[in-house]
Each structure stands twice: as structure tokens, then as C-alpha cells.
Amino acid sequence: MLVNLRDICTIAEQNNMAIASFNAPSMEALRATIDAAEQTGYPVILSHAEAHEGVMPLDAMGPAMVALAERSSAMVCVHLDHCEHLSYMRRALEMGFTGAMYDGSMESYEVNLENSARAAAMCHSFDCGLECELGSMGSREGGESAEGGTAEEAGAVYTDPDQARAFVKETGLDILACSFGTVHGLYKGEPHLQFDVLTKIRSRVKVPLVMHGGSGVSGEDYAMAIDAGIRKINYYTYGAKYAGDAAVSVVDGVRASASGKPVYWHDLTVAAYERLVEDFSSVIKVFANGAAPLA
């Protein structure tokens, strides 16, 4: 069932939970996202990031995402993640995406505000929910500099709560991604989340909040963030790593045997898919924050 970003985050709001948003730059990740949602009974957000265009083009993956979401028994929002170009966003909207994120976090506040307002007008003309980001985690999605330790080391700029209130009002966005201590990529150490920043933002805005850089955070910190108002959590890096590890294990097993059997690509994709379903199912349940399955 294809669901609008606004509606799926409203469901999260009513149940004090967060919806898992999984980037899917492969058919294995796409299938795993929907299958995990159906098996657990929770809604899910199926995402394509502009940064993954070189891995899997939007024109190839987008229609498949929408088609599989429409026929799924789970509630699925098909979402464009970290879009920096409005022309790219329009392509996704014309394919039937029901959620989109404009990421102007690397721009000045004024440019981010102006482009976010343009994105809101575009999305709402397609009845699509819009996510925007205020503040910065110090690196772009998919960038090499994302492989860092703390948000401070990555050069993050935490979201200003008072600025967030004005930003939400003036742009017309539906959900707000904020910076409060997470980073993109693999953590080299323990993340240090600034819950006081998150609590202040929540007290000033009346829209659902989003956590980016959600991989590698402890279960306790996930729960605290959700209780403080996080309703969507982006998760990608660790899932991709686990799937890669599963594929490597298959290769190692074949090469260690004396059978002389070659390494077949389809065996690697099966191993990656099965590991992704396992990981995504676990993540979805953690983000549910104790809420009962909804389907």
C-alpha cells in the first residue's frame, strides 16, 4: 500500500514510534525493505538517495519501488532522500514518489529557506510530503568524509531551535530533519547525541522530526530520541556493511572448499538479501519503541 510521507509520520506520532527509512540502491535492498515490513507488521519508508544515482539510476529503480510498494500488504512510503537538485526531485514526483527530502543543509540559511519553499510548492502540487534539513552533520550523504567519529569531528552544525521554528513556518515543509549529534557513515567511537537540542526543537515546532545518520546508535539512545519527538530514522550504512559481510562469507566459503566450484553472483545476492531482511526486521522493531504491529 503506497502511503504519503505526511500520513506515515502521523501514524508514528500517534504511536510514539519512528518509521525506519531504508535506502535501497539495489533490488536486494528494495525487496528486503518491503519483506521486512510485511513480516513485522509495521510501516516502512523505502528510499532512493540522489547520491546513489551512480549505483542505481532513479529511472531504473524508481518505477520498481513504486510498483512494489503499491502491491505490498504493508504501508510503504516511497521517498526521495537527500535531494539537492529540484529538477531531480520533479522526476521522482512524476514517477509517483509519495515523499521527498530537499537537502539544502550545505547552503546558506537564506538559500536553504528559499529552495525549501520552492520544494514545498512542488511537492504539495503532487500531494507528496516534504522533508527538509536545517543544520548540518558536516558531510553529505555518501561522502567519504562521512566515515568519521563524532559529529563535532565531522564539522557538524547543530540545528538552532529558534531558527527551526521560523524555518518550518516559512517553508511549509511537512517534517524536519535536524542535527543533534549523529553523523553519516560508520562511527569510529560512540555517538554523543545532544538531547537538549532535540528537546528544544520539539518544543518550538509542531511537525515530526527526523534523525539522519541513524546507523550505529544504541537502543537506549533510539528510545530517548523517539520519546523526544523523532518520527523517522534513516538507516543505511550498517545494513549495507552486514550485507557485504554476508557476501564475503559466501566467497570465502567457496574458495576454502576443495570442490573447485566457482563463485556465482546469484549466491552473493541471495546471501545479501537474507542478511538485509534479518537486519531490517530487527531495526524496524527497535524503532517501533514498544508499539504493537499495525498490520
XYZ file of C-alpha atoms in Angstrom:
295
model
C 0.000 0.000 0.000
C 1.508 3.312 -1.084
C 1.303 5.893 1.726
C 2.089 9.617 1.833
C 5.059 10.766 3.949
C 2.775 13.031 5.990
C 0.397 10.184 6.773
C 3.062 7.648 7.686
C 4.687 10.147 10.076
C 1.280 10.958 11.580
C 0.902 7.241 12.321
C 4.306 7.342 14.016
C 3.235 10.397 16.022
C 0.085 8.697 17.273
C 2.027 5.602 18.367
C 5.148 7.317 19.779
C 7.334 5.380 17.374
C 9.700 6.104 14.494
C 9.380 4.787 10.967
C 12.513 3.160 9.565
C 13.692 4.689 6.296
C 15.938 2.340 4.313
C 17.889 3.444 1.271
C 17.575 0.814 -1.450
C 20.189 1.158 -4.221
C 19.693 -2.489 -5.251
C 16.859 -4.933 -5.848
C 18.061 -6.920 -2.820
C 17.618 -3.888 -0.551
C 14.278 -2.999 -2.156
C 12.861 -6.490 -1.629
C 14.310 -6.732 1.866
C 12.702 -3.435 2.919
C 9.220 -4.444 1.827
C 9.523 -8.040 3.020
C 10.733 -6.898 6.458
C 7.765 -4.531 6.738
C 5.306 -7.249 5.763
C 6.844 -9.786 8.130
C 6.913 -7.450 11.135
C 3.602 -5.669 10.512
C 4.988 -2.126 10.733
C 5.031 0.717 8.183
C 8.275 1.488 6.374
C 9.847 4.164 4.203
C 11.572 2.928 1.043
C 14.143 5.495 -0.080
C 16.322 6.358 -3.038
C 19.139 8.851 -2.432
C 20.324 11.195 -5.158
C 23.879 10.281 -4.097
C 23.165 6.704 -5.233
C 22.421 7.715 -8.822
C 25.743 6.224 -9.910
C 24.966 2.956 -8.121
C 21.363 2.590 -9.275
C 19.774 5.263 -11.502
C 16.475 6.751 -10.427
C 14.946 5.946 -13.816
C 15.672 2.252 -13.251
C 14.867 1.940 -9.552
C 12.081 4.490 -9.064
C 9.324 2.743 -11.046
C 10.176 -0.595 -9.391
C 9.977 0.992 -5.939
C 6.551 2.479 -6.631
C 5.191 -0.709 -8.229
C 6.284 -2.996 -5.379
C 5.036 -0.545 -2.751
C 1.607 -0.328 -4.386
C 1.088 -4.081 -4.298
C 2.551 -4.624 -0.811
C 0.335 -5.509 2.141
C 2.478 -3.176 4.292
C 2.147 0.593 4.471
C 5.062 1.886 2.368
C 6.125 5.453 1.610
C 8.384 5.734 -1.458
C 10.756 8.549 -0.627
C 13.478 10.581 -2.344
C 16.357 11.060 0.097
C 18.932 13.870 0.228
C 17.892 15.551 -2.998
C 19.969 18.653 -3.772
C 18.501 19.476 -7.195
C 14.819 20.319 -7.668
C 14.862 19.019 -11.259
C 15.827 15.591 -9.867
C 13.008 15.854 -7.331
C 10.469 16.562 -10.045
C 11.493 13.392 -11.882
C 10.777 11.370 -8.731
C 7.444 13.086 -8.196
C 6.362 12.301 -11.744
C 7.152 8.623 -11.064
C 4.745 8.590 -8.130
C 7.011 9.091 -5.109
C 4.962 9.992 -2.030
C 7.770 11.562 -0.006
C 10.787 13.699 -0.842
C 13.615 15.402 1.014
C 15.209 18.608 -0.168
C 18.665 18.884 1.396
C 19.914 22.459 1.446
C 21.996 21.932 4.588
C 25.226 22.758 2.765
C 23.813 26.081 1.555
C 23.418 29.325 3.459
C 20.291 29.633 5.591
C 18.771 32.050 3.089
C 19.336 29.777 0.089
C 18.144 26.724 2.024
C 14.981 28.575 3.033
C 14.253 29.775 -0.488
C 14.809 26.406 -2.154
C 12.922 24.528 0.573
C 9.896 26.756 -0.039
C 10.137 26.008 -3.769
C 10.361 22.287 -2.988
C 7.279 22.524 -0.751
C 5.215 24.130 -3.504
C 6.355 21.456 -5.972
C 5.736 18.512 -3.636
C 2.346 19.681 -2.484
C 1.182 20.065 -6.097
C 1.786 16.293 -6.366
C 0.251 15.557 -2.937
C 3.695 14.463 -1.764
C 5.052 15.063 1.737
C 8.248 17.124 2.047
C 11.189 16.736 4.407
C 13.831 19.457 4.708
C 17.022 19.687 6.745
C 18.207 22.524 8.953
C 21.671 22.320 10.460
C 24.378 20.034 9.159
C 26.060 16.770 10.139
C 29.236 18.006 8.480
C 29.192 15.746 5.437
C 26.965 14.839 2.550
C 25.148 11.534 2.321
C 27.504 9.019 0.737
C 30.595 11.209 1.091
C 33.956 9.804 2.124
C 34.177 12.364 4.921
C 31.137 10.714 6.440
C 33.346 7.917 7.741
C 34.080 9.733 10.973
C 33.757 9.700 14.729
C 31.696 12.310 16.492
C 29.507 14.972 14.938
C 31.921 17.596 16.231
C 34.835 15.919 14.444
C 32.785 15.848 11.252
C 32.208 19.608 11.483
C 28.502 19.381 12.307
C 26.373 22.460 12.915
C 23.563 21.659 15.333
C 20.088 22.846 14.446
C 19.176 26.114 16.137
C 15.764 25.621 17.840
C 14.571 29.212 17.341
C 15.691 29.216 13.711
C 13.882 25.902 13.252
C 10.577 27.472 14.265
C 10.907 30.197 11.626
C 12.171 27.744 9.014
C 9.199 25.411 9.422
C 6.717 28.275 9.252
C 8.238 29.992 6.228
C 8.925 26.918 4.067
C 5.699 24.939 4.501
C 7.600 21.666 4.968
C 5.925 18.615 6.497
C 8.749 17.033 8.529
C 12.080 18.432 9.708
C 15.481 16.707 9.692
C 17.646 18.141 12.443
C 21.268 17.829 13.518
C 21.818 16.878 17.147
C 24.869 14.629 17.210
C 24.556 11.859 14.620
C 26.774 11.501 11.534
C 26.527 9.726 8.193
C 28.545 6.560 7.759
C 30.308 4.257 10.197
C 31.044 5.543 13.676
C 34.641 5.394 14.897
C 33.680 5.552 18.541
C 30.464 6.231 20.431
C 27.921 8.762 19.120
C 27.114 11.569 21.549
C 23.580 12.797 20.963
C 22.581 16.218 22.257
C 19.075 15.529 23.546
C 18.755 19.021 24.976
C 18.972 20.381 21.412
C 16.345 17.909 20.236
C 14.009 18.708 23.134
C 14.233 22.442 22.455
C 13.488 21.950 18.763
C 10.479 19.798 19.585
C 9.112 22.463 21.933
C 9.222 25.071 19.178
C 7.914 23.207 16.122
C 4.757 21.181 15.593
C 5.979 18.856 12.856
C 7.524 15.368 13.092
C 11.312 15.297 13.431
C 13.832 13.163 11.558
C 17.126 11.556 12.596
C 19.722 11.138 9.858
C 22.840 9.056 10.425
C 20.729 6.550 12.343
C 23.059 3.558 11.944
C 25.213 2.645 14.937
C 23.133 4.365 17.628
C 22.369 2.401 20.798
C 18.899 1.059 21.534
C 18.679 3.304 24.569
C 19.512 6.409 22.537
C 16.999 5.423 19.856
C 14.286 5.216 22.517
C 15.251 8.571 24.026
C 15.235 10.211 20.605
C 11.830 8.762 19.735
C 10.382 9.845 23.074
C 11.746 13.337 22.332
C 9.861 13.528 19.018
C 11.854 11.688 16.326
C 9.370 10.051 13.945
C 11.577 8.970 11.024
C 15.044 7.446 11.284
C 17.312 6.950 8.271
C 19.271 3.691 8.329
C 21.645 2.524 5.623
C 25.374 2.150 6.311
C 25.406 -0.702 8.800
C 22.835 -2.670 6.829
C 24.969 -2.318 3.697
C 28.021 -3.428 5.672
C 26.265 -6.509 7.052
C 25.073 -7.463 3.567
C 28.610 -7.046 2.262
C 29.941 -9.231 5.062
C 27.401 -11.929 4.155
C 28.504 -11.881 0.526
C 32.177 -12.087 1.542
C 31.402 -15.111 3.719
C 29.968 -16.912 0.709
C 33.074 -16.133 -1.334
C 35.383 -17.241 1.488
C 33.444 -20.472 1.930
C 33.615 -21.382 -1.744
C 37.306 -20.578 -2.039
C 38.133 -22.516 1.130
C 36.434 -25.664 -0.175
C 38.153 -28.257 -2.317
C 35.188 -28.615 -4.671
C 36.550 -26.312 -7.326
C 33.136 -24.676 -7.551
C 33.150 -21.130 -8.961
C 31.716 -18.131 -7.115
C 28.312 -17.344 -8.606
C 26.910 -13.815 -8.386
C 23.385 -15.047 -7.637
C 24.614 -16.768 -4.470
C 26.008 -13.456 -3.253
C 22.749 -11.610 -3.906
C 20.753 -14.247 -2.013
C 23.099 -14.011 0.976
C 22.932 -10.199 0.940
C 19.127 -10.205 0.682
C 18.672 -12.643 3.556
C 21.022 -10.643 5.797
C 19.235 -7.406 4.940
C 15.825 -8.872 5.815
C 17.210 -10.027 9.162
C 18.786 -6.667 9.938
C 15.904 -4.522 8.676
C 13.353 -6.560 10.638
C 15.351 -6.037 13.830
C 15.727 -2.296 13.183
C 12.018 -1.830 12.442
C 11.120 -3.451 15.771
C 13.582 -1.274 17.705
C 12.197 1.877 16.089
C 8.643 0.750 16.960
C 9.574 1.701 20.534
C 7.200 -0.807 22.092
C 4.219 -0.062 19.822
C 2.256 -3.099 18.676
C 2.350 -4.096 14.978
C -0.104 -2.053 12.913
C -0.936 -4.657 10.280
